[in-house]
């Protein structure tokens, strides 16, 4: 079943993760001209090799523990921590345990 994106004024439950970890993937919660917010579910041991996104971004840890590498260092994201990356900053990650991240992208769409 496809997830519908939130519209202006819609209430979104970011903790609705019943099937998220089973799929080890992402669900886009909101998408508009200049912002995209998605929830990323990672099983323990999942690695995402270095990549970058078009636009600035924040990554907030909702649950679990993730080693997050950017700007030449690795930091541990735990529940309640948030990291900001400027436009197109390369980054990589490795989940130490089942984890849920909330990612916000600020886009340059016209």
JSON list of N, CA, C and O in Angstrom, two decimals, residues 22-50:
[
{"chain": "A", "resi": 22, "resn": "UNK", "atom": "N", "xyz": [10.83, -3.99, 9.12]},
{"chain": "A", "resi": 22, "resn": "UNK", "atom": "CA", "xyz": [10.72, -5.20, 8.30]},
{"chain": "A", "resi": 22, "resn": "UNK", "atom": "C", "xyz": [11.16, -4.93, 6.87]},
{"chain": "A", "resi": 22, "resn": "UNK", "atom": "O", "xyz": [11.74, -5.79, 6.21]},
{"chain": "A", "resi": 23, "resn": "UNK", "atom": "N", "xyz": [10.92, -3.71, 6.40]},
{"chain": "A", "resi": 23, "resn": "UNK", "atom": "CA", "xyz": [11.28, -3.37, 5.02]},
{"chain": "A", "resi": 23, "resn": "UNK", "atom": "C", "xyz": [12.69, -2.79, 4.90]},
{"chain": "A", "resi": 23, "resn": "UNK", "atom": "O", "xyz": [13.21, -2.69, 3.80]},
{"chain": "A", "resi": 24, "resn": "UNK", "atom": "N", "xyz": [13.31, -2.41, 6.03]},
{"chain": "A", "resi": 24, "resn": "UNK", "atom": "CA", "xyz": [14.66, -1.83, 6.02]},
{"chain": "A", "resi": 24, "resn": "UNK", "atom": "C", "xyz": [14.76, -0.77, 4.93]},
{"chain": "A", "resi": 24, "resn": "UNK", "atom": "O", "xyz": [15.65, -0.78, 4.10]},
{"chain": "A", "resi": 25, "resn": "UNK", "atom": "N", "xyz": [13.82, 0.17, 4.95]},
{"chain": "A", "resi": 25, "resn": "UNK", "atom": "CA", "xyz": [13.81, 1.18, 3.91]},
{"chain": "A", "resi": 25, "resn": "UNK", "atom": "C", "xyz": [13.26, 2.50, 4.40]},
{"chain": "A", "resi": 25, "resn": "UNK", "atom": "O", "xyz": [13.19, 2.76, 5.59]},
{"chain": "A", "resi": 26, "resn": "UNK", "atom": "N", "xyz": [12.87, 3.33, 3.44]},
{"chain": "A", "resi": 26, "resn": "UNK", "atom": "CA", "xyz": [12.40, 4.66, 3.79]},
{"chain": "A", "resi": 26, "resn": "UNK", "atom": "C", "xyz": [10.96, 4.85, 3.37]},
{"chain": "A", "resi": 26, "resn": "UNK", "atom": "O", "xyz": [10.45, 4.17, 2.49]},
{"chain": "A", "resi": 27, "resn": "UNK", "atom": "N", "xyz": [10.32, 5.81, 4.05]},
{"chain": "A", "resi": 27, "resn": "UNK", "atom": "CA", "xyz": [8.95, 6.19, 3.72]},
{"chain": "A", "resi": 27, "resn": "UNK", "atom": "C", "xyz": [8.92, 7.71, 3.68]},
{"chain": "A", "resi": 27, "resn": "UNK", "atom": "O", "xyz": [9.27, 8.36, 4.68]},
{"chain": "A", "resi": 28, "resn": "UNK", "atom": "N", "xyz": [8.55, 8.27, 2.55]},
{"chain": "A", "resi": 28, "resn": "UNK", "atom": "CA", "xyz": [8.45, 9.72, 2.45]},
{"chain": "A", "resi": 28, "resn": "UNK", "atom": "C", "xyz": [7.17, 10.16, 3.12]},
{"chain": "A", "resi": 28, "resn": "UNK", "atom": "O", "xyz": [6.08, 9.71, 2.77]},
{"chain": "A", "resi": 29, "resn": "UNK", "atom": "N", "xyz": [7.30, 11.04, 4.11]},
{"chain": "A", "resi": 29, "resn": "UNK", "atom": "CA", "xyz": [6.15, 11.52, 4.87]},
{"chain": "A", "resi": 29, "resn": "UNK", "atom": "C", "xyz": [5.59, 12.80, 4.29]},
{"chain": "A", "resi": 29, "resn": "UNK", "atom": "O", "xyz": [4.38, 13.03, 4.32]},
{"chain": "A", "resi": 30, "resn": "UNK", "atom": "N", "xyz": [6.48, 13.65, 3.78]},
{"chain": "A", "resi": 30, "resn": "UNK", "atom": "CA", "xyz": [6.07, 14.94, 3.26]},
{"chain": "A", "resi": 30, "resn": "UNK", "atom": "C", "xyz": [6.95, 15.29, 2.07]},
{"chain": "A", "resi": 30, "resn": "UNK", "atom": "O", "xyz": [8.17, 15.11, 2.14]},
{"chain": "A", "resi": 31, "resn": "UNK", "atom": "N", "xyz": [6.34, 15.79, 1.02]},
{"chain": "A", "resi": 31, "resn": "UNK", "atom": "CA", "xyz": [7.11, 16.24, -0.14]},
{"chain": "A", "resi": 31, "resn": "UNK", "atom": "C", "xyz": [6.42, 17.47, -0.71]},
{"chain": "A", "resi": 31, "resn": "UNK", "atom": "O", "xyz": [5.23, 17.45, -0.98]},
{"chain": "A", "resi": 32, "resn": "UNK", "atom": "N", "xyz": [7.19, 18.54, -0.84]},
{"chain": "A", "resi": 32, "resn": "UNK", "atom": "CA", "xyz": [6.68, 19.79, -1.40]},
{"chain": "A", "resi": 32, "resn": "UNK", "atom": "C", "xyz": [7.78, 20.36, -2.29]},
{"chain": "A", "resi": 32, "resn": "UNK", "atom": "O", "xyz": [8.82, 19.74, -2.45]},
{"chain": "A", "resi": 33, "resn": "UNK", "atom": "N", "xyz": [7.57, 21.55, -2.81]},
{"chain": "A", "resi": 33, "resn": "UNK", "atom": "CA", "xyz": [8.54, 22.12, -3.74]},
{"chain": "A", "resi": 33, "resn": "UNK", "atom": "C", "xyz": [9.96, 22.22, -3.17]},
{"chain": "A", "resi": 33, "resn": "UNK", "atom": "O", "xyz": [10.92, 21.97, -3.87]},
{"chain": "A", "resi": 34, "resn": "UNK", "atom": "N", "xyz": [10.08, 22.59, -1.90]},
{"chain": "A", "resi": 34, "resn": "UNK", "atom": "CA", "xyz": [11.41, 22.87, -1.36]},
{"chain": "A", "resi": 34, "resn": "UNK", "atom": "C", "xyz": [11.76, 22.08, -0.11]},
{"chain": "A", "resi": 34, "resn": "UNK", "atom": "O", "xyz": [12.79, 22.35, 0.52]},
{"chain": "A", "resi": 35, "resn": "UNK", "atom": "N", "xyz": [10.93, 21.10, 0.24]},
{"chain": "A", "resi": 35, "resn": "UNK", "atom": "CA", "xyz": [11.23, 20.30, 1.44]},
{"chain": "A", "resi": 35, "resn": "UNK", "atom": "C", "xyz": [10.75, 18.87, 1.23]},
{"chain": "A", "resi": 35, "resn": "UNK", "atom": "O", "xyz": [9.74, 18.63, 0.57]},
{"chain": "A", "resi": 36, "resn": "UNK", "atom": "N", "xyz": [11.53, 17.94, 1.74]},
{"chain": "A", "resi": 36, "resn": "UNK", "atom": "CA", "xyz": [11.13, 16.54, 1.76]},
{"chain": "A", "resi": 36, "resn": "UNK", "atom": "C", "xyz": [11.52, 15.97, 3.11]},
{"chain": "A", "resi": 36, "resn": "UNK", "atom": "O", "xyz": [12.64, 16.19, 3.58]},
{"chain": "A", "resi": 37, "resn": "UNK", "atom": "N", "xyz": [10.60, 15.28, 3.75]},
{"chain": "A", "resi": 37, "resn": "UNK", "atom": "CA", "xyz": [10.87, 14.65, 5.04]},
{"chain": "A", "resi": 37, "resn": "UNK", "atom": "C", "xyz": [10.56, 13.16, 4.89]},
{"chain": "A", "resi": 37, "resn": "UNK", "atom": "O", "xyz": [9.47, 12.80, 4.43]},
{"chain": "A", "resi": 38, "resn": "UNK", "atom": "N", "xyz": [11.53, 12.34, 5.25]},
{"chain": "A", "resi": 38, "resn": "UNK", "atom": "CA", "xyz": [11.28, 10.90, 5.19]},
{"chain": "A", "resi": 38, "resn": "UNK", "atom": "C", "xyz": [11.85, 10.21, 6.42]},
{"chain": "A", "resi": 38, "resn": "UNK", "atom": "O", "xyz": [12.75, 10.70, 7.08]},
{"chain": "A", "resi": 39, "resn": "UNK", "atom": "N", "xyz": [11.24, 9.07, 6.72]},
{"chain": "A", "resi": 39, "resn": "UNK", "atom": "CA", "xyz": [11.66, 8.22, 7.83]},
{"chain": "A", "resi": 39, "resn": "UNK", "atom": "C", "xyz": [12.47, 7.08, 7.23]},
{"chain": "A", "resi": 39, "resn": "UNK", "atom": "O", "xyz": [12.05, 6.43, 6.28]},
{"chain": "A", "resi": 40, "resn": "UNK", "atom": "N", "xyz": [13.64, 6.85, 7.79]},
{"chain": "A", "resi": 40, "resn": "UNK", "atom": "CA", "xyz": [14.54, 5.81, 7.31]},
{"chain": "A", "resi": 40, "resn": "UNK", "atom": "C", "xyz": [14.68, 4.75, 8.39]},
{"chain": "A", "resi": 40, "resn": "UNK", "atom": "O", "xyz": [15.12, 5.04, 9.50]},
{"chain": "A", "resi": 41, "resn": "UNK", "atom": "N", "xyz": [14.27, 3.54, 8.08]},
{"chain": "A", "resi": 41, "resn": "UNK", "atom": "CA", "xyz": [14.35, 2.41, 9.01]},
{"chain": "A", "resi": 41, "resn": "UNK", "atom": "C", "xyz": [15.54, 1.55, 8.62]},
{"chain": "A", "resi": 41, "resn": "UNK", "atom": "O", "xyz": [15.69, 1.18, 7.46]},
{"chain": "A", "resi": 42, "resn": "UNK", "atom": "N", "xyz": [16.39, 1.25, 9.60]},
{"chain": "A", "resi": 42, "resn": "UNK", "atom": "CA", "xyz": [17.60, 0.48, 9.34]},
{"chain": "A", "resi": 42, "resn": "UNK", "atom": "C", "xyz": [17.68, -0.71, 10.28]},
{"chain": "A", "resi": 42, "resn": "UNK", "atom": "O", "xyz": [17.56, -0.56, 11.50]},
{"chain": "A", "resi": 43, "resn": "UNK", "atom": "N", "xyz": [17.91, -1.88, 9.73]},
{"chain": "A", "resi": 43, "resn": "UNK", "atom": "CA", "xyz": [18.16, -3.06, 10.56]},
{"chain": "A", "resi": 43, "resn": "UNK", "atom": "C", "xyz": [19.58, -2.97, 11.13]},
{"chain": "A", "resi": 43, "resn": "UNK", "atom": "O", "xyz": [20.44, -2.28, 10.57]},
{"chain": "A", "resi": 44, "resn": "UNK", "atom": "N", "xyz": [19.83, -3.66, 12.21]},
{"chain": "A", "resi": 44, "resn": "UNK", "atom": "CA", "xyz": [21.17, -3.70, 12.79]},
{"chain": "A", "resi": 44, "resn": "UNK", "atom": "C", "xyz": [22.16, -4.18, 11.74]},
{"chain": "A", "resi": 44, "resn": "UNK", "atom": "O", "xyz": [21.89, -5.12, 10.99]},
{"chain": "A", "resi": 45, "resn": "UNK", "atom": "N", "xyz": [23.29, -3.49, 11.65]},
{"chain": "A", "resi": 45, "resn": "UNK", "atom": "CA", "xyz": [24.33, -3.88, 10.71]},
{"chain": "A", "resi": 45, "resn": "UNK", "atom": "C", "xyz": [24.19, -3.29, 9.32]},
{"chain": "A", "resi": 45, "resn": "UNK", "atom": "O", "xyz": [25.05, -3.53, 8.47]},
{"chain": "A", "resi": 46, "resn": "UNK", "atom": "N", "xyz": [23.16, -2.51, 9.07]},
{"chain": "A", "resi": 46, "resn": "UNK", "atom": "CA", "xyz": [22.98, -1.89, 7.76]},
{"chain": "A", "resi": 46, "resn": "UNK", "atom": "C", "xyz": [24.03, -0.80, 7.53]},
{"chain": "A", "resi": 46, "resn": "UNK", "atom": "O", "xyz": [24.26, 0.03, 8.40]},
{"chain": "A", "resi": 47, "resn": "UNK", "atom": "N", "xyz": [24.65, -0.82, 6.36]},
{"chain": "A", "resi": 47, "resn": "UNK", "atom": "CA", "xyz": [25.63, 0.20, 5.99]},
{"chain": "A", "resi": 47, "resn": "UNK", "atom": "C", "xyz": [25.16, 0.90, 4.73]},
{"chain": "A", "resi": 47, "resn": "UNK", "atom": "O", "xyz": [24.69, 0.26, 3.79]},
{"chain": "A", "resi": 48, "resn": "UNK", "atom": "N", "xyz": [25.26, 2.21, 4.74]},
{"chain": "A", "resi": 48, "resn": "UNK", "atom": "CA", "xyz": [25.04, 3.02, 3.53]},
{"chain": "A", "resi": 48, "resn": "UNK", "atom": "C", "xyz": [26.38, 3.66, 3.20]},
{"chain": "A", "resi": 48, "resn": "UNK", "atom": "O", "xyz": [26.92, 4.43, 3.99]},
{"chain": "A", "resi": 49, "resn": "UNK", "atom": "N", "xyz": [26.93, 3.29, 2.03]},
{"chain": "A", "resi": 49, "resn": "UNK", "atom": "CA", "xyz": [28.20, 3.83, 1.61]},
{"chain": "A", "resi": 49, "resn": "UNK", "atom": "C", "xyz": [28.09, 5.34, 1.39]},
{"chain": "A", "resi": 49, "resn": "UNK", "atom": "O", "xyz": [27.01, 5.88, 1.29]},
{"chain": "A", "resi": 50, "resn": "UNK", "atom": "N", "xyz": [29.23, 6.00, 1.29]},
{"chain": "A", "resi": 50, "resn": "UNK", "atom": "CA", "xyz": [29.24, 7.46, 1.13]},
{"chain": "A", "resi": 50, "resn": "UNK", "atom": "C", "xyz": [28.40, 7.89, -0.07]},
{"chain": "A", "resi": 50, "resn": "UNK", "atom": "O", "xyz": [28.51, 7.31, -1.16]}
]
